[in-house]
Amino acid sequence: MSTLIKDNKLTEDPFTRIGVDDAIPAQGAVLVPLATWQDHREKLLRRGEPVGVWLKSDEHPEIIAGDVNHLQLIALEFPTFRDGRGYSYARLVRERYGFEGELRAVGDVLLEQLHYMGRVGFNAFEVDSEDALAELEIAARDFSVWYQPSADGRASSAQLRTELKRHG
Amino acid sequence: MAQVLIANRLSDGLVVFLAADGAWVESIAAGVLIDDDRAAGELLDQGLADADNNLVIDPILINVTVRDGTRTPDAIREAIRAAGPTVSVET
Amino acid sequence: MYRYDEFDQQLVNERAEQFRRQVRRRMNGELTEDQFKPLRLMNGLYLQLHAYMLRVNVPYGCLSARQLRQLAHIARKYDKGYGHFTTRQNIQYNWIRLEDAADILTDLAAVGMNAMQSSGNCVRNVTADHYAGRARDELQDPRVWCELLRQYSILNPEFSYLPRKFKIAVTGAPKDRAAVALHDIGLRMYLNEGGEPGFEVIVGGGQGRTPVIGKTIREWIEPEHVISYVEAILRIYNLYGRRDNIYKARIKILVNALGIDKYRELVEAEWLQIRDGVLKIAPEELARIDAYFQPPAYEQLADQDTEPSQLHDADPAFAAWLQSNVAEHKVVGYAIVNVSLKSPGKIPGDLSAQKMDALADLADQYSFGELRVSHRQNLVLVDVKQSDLHALWQALGALDLATPNIGLASDIIACPGLDFCALANTRSIPVAQDIALHFANSTKLQHVGDLTINISGCMNACGHHHVGNIGILGVDKRGQEFFQLTLGGSSDEHASLGDRVGPGLPQSEVPGAIERIVDTYLEIRDGKDECFLNTYRRCGMEVFRTAVYGPAGPARRVTATRQVA
Ligand code: SF4
């Protein structure tokens, strides 16, 4: 059973996932594949309901870079936990395309990866777990220092050192 | 064809063989030796169950030759696994 | 040397605790082996033939005496009392229990070491010239950049699930001792016309089953931009590297598929977006790290007269050692001393805990407590007073660590091979031992001079056989071990890949074949100054092939063998 965690809370998913061949329902938030977004962009926008786009790991989010302000959700799929393209995509979506909505990791998402995923800009995760929240808490505590600046905006150790020197 | 079931133990990685009483033992001589397909299938199932139970990793059946009561795996790789490195290490 | 501050320390402590939790989850079945494997690999823990193997990073090969003592302690407490130094300047322990692994990480953290990302599809330990900061021919000390790259790559959230492993090497000397052209990224420091230091960036080199000499992606980059440029290379690779076939997933395959020009175009476009962002190296951070690499308190000395020829009559053994094992130091009156871990008959790169301790003491006594690991699997004492050389030579000799063979034919690189490695086709250690023992009692090696012999037990090429002047690759033929020879490989600034001589030989015939190759070289070389590699480059394969297989070539030999059988 997969569970959605968003902003560190267990969340009921408000989005209905629509397949490529499914009709778009009259009402309600929808999460659509890229093809559906491309084919029915205007129609989806006219509905006045939240829209999310689901990208497979070989679909570069650059394709929707100009649309991010119209979207409430971007879901990046990890077909296997070994496929790390989503980490780069996430940073681009946040840092380069300026997306501020929900960035969700879906697919083969392991607890052990949530830490990295949070750092590159994901704020929602679909995980297979009975006790996802407790696990997330553990994972979130894994590290309190980082060498690299990343999309989460937290200070790197180099930045902290500089701070320390200025104040110390 | 004589066979034994070999694996690495999860906790320490050491090479182990499945023995008749279901225990995993470090000496090839103490493992079960089987020579028919049905017994092989059962032995492998038992090993795979122990892999699922997080006792061992990658249980496989290997062919061995018994000469003068000594069991030697046919493949060089498995022979080295069973007997240890062929070079003496610095101590 | 770099020393961890509170941030570095906290990070390694937290990493050890994280792994402790992951091991617990594995032991009680919350993680399957499939899920756990990438986690343990990113902590350097492999499952080999006989046990777990732990690979510990020695950052760019730099090691303090205190750290070496801790490595000895770990060898004694958790292993069988020894360790194995590798071609990536790291140390491996062969007999580790999963249950102990987190404790070992804690012990390593106590001396500012770790095993993070020593395996897995991530950026591995950055390697460097093992004489970095000390070599007389060096233009720039590359270690501060190595440390910046180390910090940048450790637990990098974006690049921890790359298509495949990723290796970076750095050198600051014209003589390339770091094999930079054979890495995913090679950085070569040099000075521009204005005397400013910068990097040539080489990309897509590598060994393994598809050996490739890297190509220059950028002739020149200012040091402050080196991290952002590396990030651009990594991001393009992460996005476009193949993930459908692990044998085609390295960056070299991507660079070859796109062509270097297209790859460069993508990287440059990406880099333009980030070059002036947060990764631009701040002067204060650079200064902070650079302070750790300030030279020790050298005395004002003069160079000693250590011309080997003059010492030769008085003490030929010492002279031979000076000739092969001692290198020129950038500071007058000092020398760089190579500690040979290649005593004939021993396992190349292995060192017992007891000798680690003894060597740590010698480092304290003679070398400001600092050592290096070389990619040829030897150790180095980097700051020895020339006036101490004789005493040090005697002390090393008493430990069997003064074999005068650095760079010579018995200084053989050998991967662990089928004695330990789960991926191996053949053994490699016994082959190295045979060859070294074959030459042990002859002075021929000294006459032959520079000659690298590298042995790998399978196509993965951990023993760098492609770039050995003589390379030896173990292949399995119907369950039997055979060894293919290659000639003409080199990993230096004129890197080249070896050419195959012919069909594989059984182990028993390898030392004889090497001897015939060496004899042929001695016969045809153009004077003493033409090294084996240059003779090969001048004369080509045929004469050596004949030396190995006889005038009729390998075909007849095979028939003959069949008749005998
Ligand atoms: S070259 Fe092959 S046998 Fe040797 S260590 Fe690497 S994987 Fe193992």
Short mmCIF file of N, CA, C and O in Angstrom, two decimals, chain C residues 463-510:
data_model
loop_
_atom_site.label_atom_id
_atom_site.label_comp_id
_atom_site.label_asym_id
_atom_site.label_seq_id
_atom_site.Cartn_x
_atom_site.Cartn_y
_atom_site.Cartn_z
N GLY C 463 43.55 -4.29 -12.03
CA GLY C 463 45.01 -4.37 -11.99
C GLY C 463 45.65 -3.56 -13.11
O GLY C 463 46.86 -3.68 -13.35
N HIS C 464 44.85 -2.71 -13.78
CA HIS C 464 45.37 -1.76 -14.78
C HIS C 464 46.19 -2.41 -15.88
O HIS C 464 47.17 -1.85 -16.36
N HIS C 465 45.80 -3.62 -16.30
CA HIS C 465 46.63 -4.31 -17.29
C HIS C 465 46.71 -3.57 -18.63
O HIS C 465 47.73 -3.65 -19.31
N HIS C 466 45.65 -2.84 -18.99
CA HIS C 466 45.69 -2.12 -20.27
C HIS C 466 46.85 -1.12 -20.34
O HIS C 466 47.29 -0.77 -21.42
N VAL C 467 47.25 -0.59 -19.20
CA VAL C 467 48.27 0.46 -19.22
C VAL C 467 49.59 0.00 -18.62
O VAL C 467 50.46 0.81 -18.34
N GLY C 468 49.76 -1.31 -18.44
CA GLY C 468 51.07 -1.82 -18.08
C GLY C 468 51.94 -1.85 -19.33
O GLY C 468 51.45 -2.15 -20.41
N ASN C 469 53.24 -1.55 -19.17
CA ASN C 469 54.14 -1.72 -20.32
C ASN C 469 54.00 -3.17 -20.79
O ASN C 469 53.96 -3.46 -21.97
N ILE C 470 53.93 -4.08 -19.80
CA ILE C 470 53.47 -5.44 -20.07
C ILE C 470 52.20 -5.63 -19.25
O ILE C 470 52.20 -5.46 -18.03
N GLY C 471 51.12 -5.93 -19.93
CA GLY C 471 49.86 -6.17 -19.22
C GLY C 471 49.55 -7.66 -19.25
O GLY C 471 49.90 -8.35 -20.20
N ILE C 472 48.93 -8.12 -18.19
CA ILE C 472 48.55 -9.53 -18.13
C ILE C 472 47.08 -9.60 -17.72
O ILE C 472 46.69 -9.06 -16.68
N LEU C 473 46.30 -10.23 -18.55
CA LEU C 473 44.86 -10.35 -18.29
C LEU C 473 44.51 -11.83 -18.13
O LEU C 473 44.79 -12.63 -19.01
N GLY C 474 43.91 -12.16 -17.02
CA GLY C 474 43.48 -13.54 -16.79
C GLY C 474 42.18 -13.82 -17.52
O GLY C 474 41.23 -13.05 -17.43
N VAL C 475 42.15 -14.92 -18.26
CA VAL C 475 40.92 -15.31 -18.95
C VAL C 475 40.61 -16.77 -18.64
O VAL C 475 41.52 -17.57 -18.42
N ASP C 476 39.34 -17.06 -18.65
CA ASP C 476 38.92 -18.42 -18.35
C ASP C 476 38.66 -19.14 -19.68
O ASP C 476 37.89 -18.67 -20.50
N LYS C 477 39.36 -20.23 -19.89
CA LYS C 477 39.08 -21.03 -21.10
C LYS C 477 38.64 -22.40 -20.65
O LYS C 477 39.44 -23.19 -20.16
N ARG C 478 37.38 -22.65 -20.81
CA ARG C 478 36.78 -23.93 -20.41
C ARG C 478 37.23 -24.34 -19.00
O ARG C 478 37.73 -25.45 -18.80
N GLY C 479 37.09 -23.43 -18.09
CA GLY C 479 37.38 -23.76 -16.70
C GLY C 479 38.86 -23.73 -16.32
O GLY C 479 39.22 -23.99 -15.18
N GLN C 480 39.72 -23.41 -17.29
CA GLN C 480 41.15 -23.31 -16.99
C GLN C 480 41.58 -21.85 -16.99
O GLN C 480 41.05 -21.04 -17.74
N GLU C 481 42.59 -21.55 -16.17
CA GLU C 481 43.10 -20.17 -16.12
C GLU C 481 44.17 -19.96 -17.21
O GLU C 481 45.13 -20.72 -17.27
N PHE C 482 43.96 -18.95 -18.03
CA PHE C 482 44.97 -18.57 -19.03
C PHE C 482 45.26 -17.08 -18.90
O PHE C 482 44.46 -16.33 -18.35
N PHE C 483 46.41 -16.68 -19.43
CA PHE C 483 46.83 -15.29 -19.25
C PHE C 483 47.26 -14.69 -20.58
O PHE C 483 48.17 -15.20 -21.23
N GLN C 484 46.57 -13.62 -20.96
CA GLN C 484 46.88 -12.93 -22.20
C GLN C 484 47.83 -11.78 -21.93
O GLN C 484 47.61 -11.00 -21.02
N LEU C 485 48.85 -11.66 -22.75
CA LEU C 485 49.80 -10.57 -22.57
C LEU C 485 49.47 -9.42 -23.52
O LEU C 485 49.04 -9.64 -24.65
N THR C 486 49.68 -8.21 -23.03
CA THR C 486 49.62 -7.03 -23.90
C THR C 486 50.93 -6.26 -23.71
O THR C 486 51.57 -6.35 -22.66
N LEU C 487 51.31 -5.52 -24.72
CA LEU C 487 52.54 -4.73 -24.65
C LEU C 487 52.26 -3.28 -25.04
O LEU C 487 51.38 -3.02 -25.87
N GLY C 488 53.01 -2.38 -24.42
CA GLY C 488 52.98 -0.99 -24.88
C GLY C 488 52.00 -0.09 -24.15
O GLY C 488 51.79 1.04 -24.56
N GLY C 489 51.38 -0.58 -23.09
CA GLY C 489 50.49 0.29 -22.34
C GLY C 489 51.26 1.26 -21.47
O GLY C 489 52.40 0.99 -21.06
N SER C 490 50.65 2.39 -21.20
CA SER C 490 51.29 3.37 -20.32
C SER C 490 50.21 4.29 -19.76
O SER C 490 49.25 4.62 -20.44
N SER C 491 50.36 4.70 -18.49
CA SER C 491 49.36 5.57 -17.88
C SER C 491 49.91 6.97 -17.64
O SER C 491 49.30 7.76 -16.96
N ASP C 492 51.06 7.28 -18.21
CA ASP C 492 51.65 8.59 -17.90
C ASP C 492 51.12 9.66 -18.86
O ASP C 492 50.07 9.50 -19.49
N GLU C 493 51.87 10.76 -18.98
CA GLU C 493 51.37 11.88 -19.78
C GLU C 493 51.28 11.55 -21.28
O GLU C 493 50.67 12.28 -22.05
N HIS C 494 51.89 10.44 -21.68
CA HIS C 494 51.70 9.97 -23.06
C HIS C 494 50.97 8.64 -23.01
O HIS C 494 51.46 7.61 -23.49
N ALA C 495 49.81 8.64 -22.39
CA ALA C 495 49.11 7.40 -22.11
C ALA C 495 48.81 6.61 -23.38
O ALA C 495 48.52 7.18 -24.42
N SER C 496 48.89 5.31 -23.27
CA SER C 496 48.55 4.44 -24.40
C SER C 496 48.01 3.13 -23.85
O SER C 496 48.29 2.76 -22.71
N LEU C 497 47.25 2.44 -24.68
CA LEU C 497 46.68 1.16 -24.28
C LEU C 497 47.52 0.04 -24.90
O LEU C 497 47.97 0.16 -26.04
N GLY C 498 47.70 -1.01 -24.15
CA GLY C 498 48.55 -2.10 -24.64
C GLY C 498 47.92 -2.85 -25.81
O GLY C 498 46.70 -2.88 -25.96
N ASP C 499 48.78 -3.45 -26.64
CA ASP C 499 48.32 -4.28 -27.76
C ASP C 499 48.47 -5.75 -27.38
O ASP C 499 49.47 -6.15 -26.77
N ARG C 500 47.52 -6.54 -27.80
CA ARG C 500 47.55 -7.96 -27.44
C ARG C 500 48.64 -8.69 -28.22
O ARG C 500 48.79 -8.51 -29.42
N VAL C 501 49.37 -9.54 -27.51
CA VAL C 501 50.45 -10.27 -28.16
C VAL C 501 49.90 -11.49 -28.89
O VAL C 501 50.28 -11.77 -30.03
N GLY C 502 49.01 -12.22 -28.26
CA GLY C 502 48.49 -13.44 -28.89
C GLY C 502 47.65 -14.22 -27.91
O GLY C 502 47.22 -13.68 -26.89
N PRO C 503 47.41 -15.49 -28.20
CA PRO C 503 46.55 -16.30 -27.34
C PRO C 503 47.10 -16.43 -25.92
O PRO C 503 48.32 -16.29 -25.70
N GLY C 504 46.23 -16.70 -24.99
CA GLY C 504 46.64 -16.80 -23.60
C GLY C 504 47.58 -17.95 -23.31
O GLY C 504 47.60 -18.96 -24.02
N LEU C 505 48.38 -17.78 -22.27
CA LEU C 505 49.33 -18.80 -21.85
C LEU C 505 48.90 -19.37 -20.51
O LEU C 505 48.31 -18.66 -19.70
N PRO C 506 49.23 -20.62 -20.25
CA PRO C 506 49.00 -21.12 -18.89
C PRO C 506 49.96 -20.42 -17.92
O PRO C 506 51.00 -19.93 -18.32
N GLN C 507 49.57 -20.40 -16.66
CA GLN C 507 50.36 -19.66 -15.67
C GLN C 507 51.83 -20.05 -15.67
O GLN C 507 52.71 -19.21 -15.56
N SER C 508 52.08 -21.35 -15.81
CA SER C 508 53.46 -21.83 -15.72
C SER C 508 54.34 -21.23 -16.81
O SER C 508 55.56 -21.14 -16.65
N GLU C 509 53.74 -20.81 -17.92
CA GLU C 509 54.57 -20.29 -19.02
C GLU C 509 54.74 -18.77 -18.97
O GLU C 509 55.49 -18.21 -19.76
N VAL C 510 54.04 -18.11 -18.05
CA VAL C 510 54.09 -16.65 -18.05
C VAL C 510 55.47 -16.09 -17.69
O VAL C 510 56.01 -15.26 -18.41
#
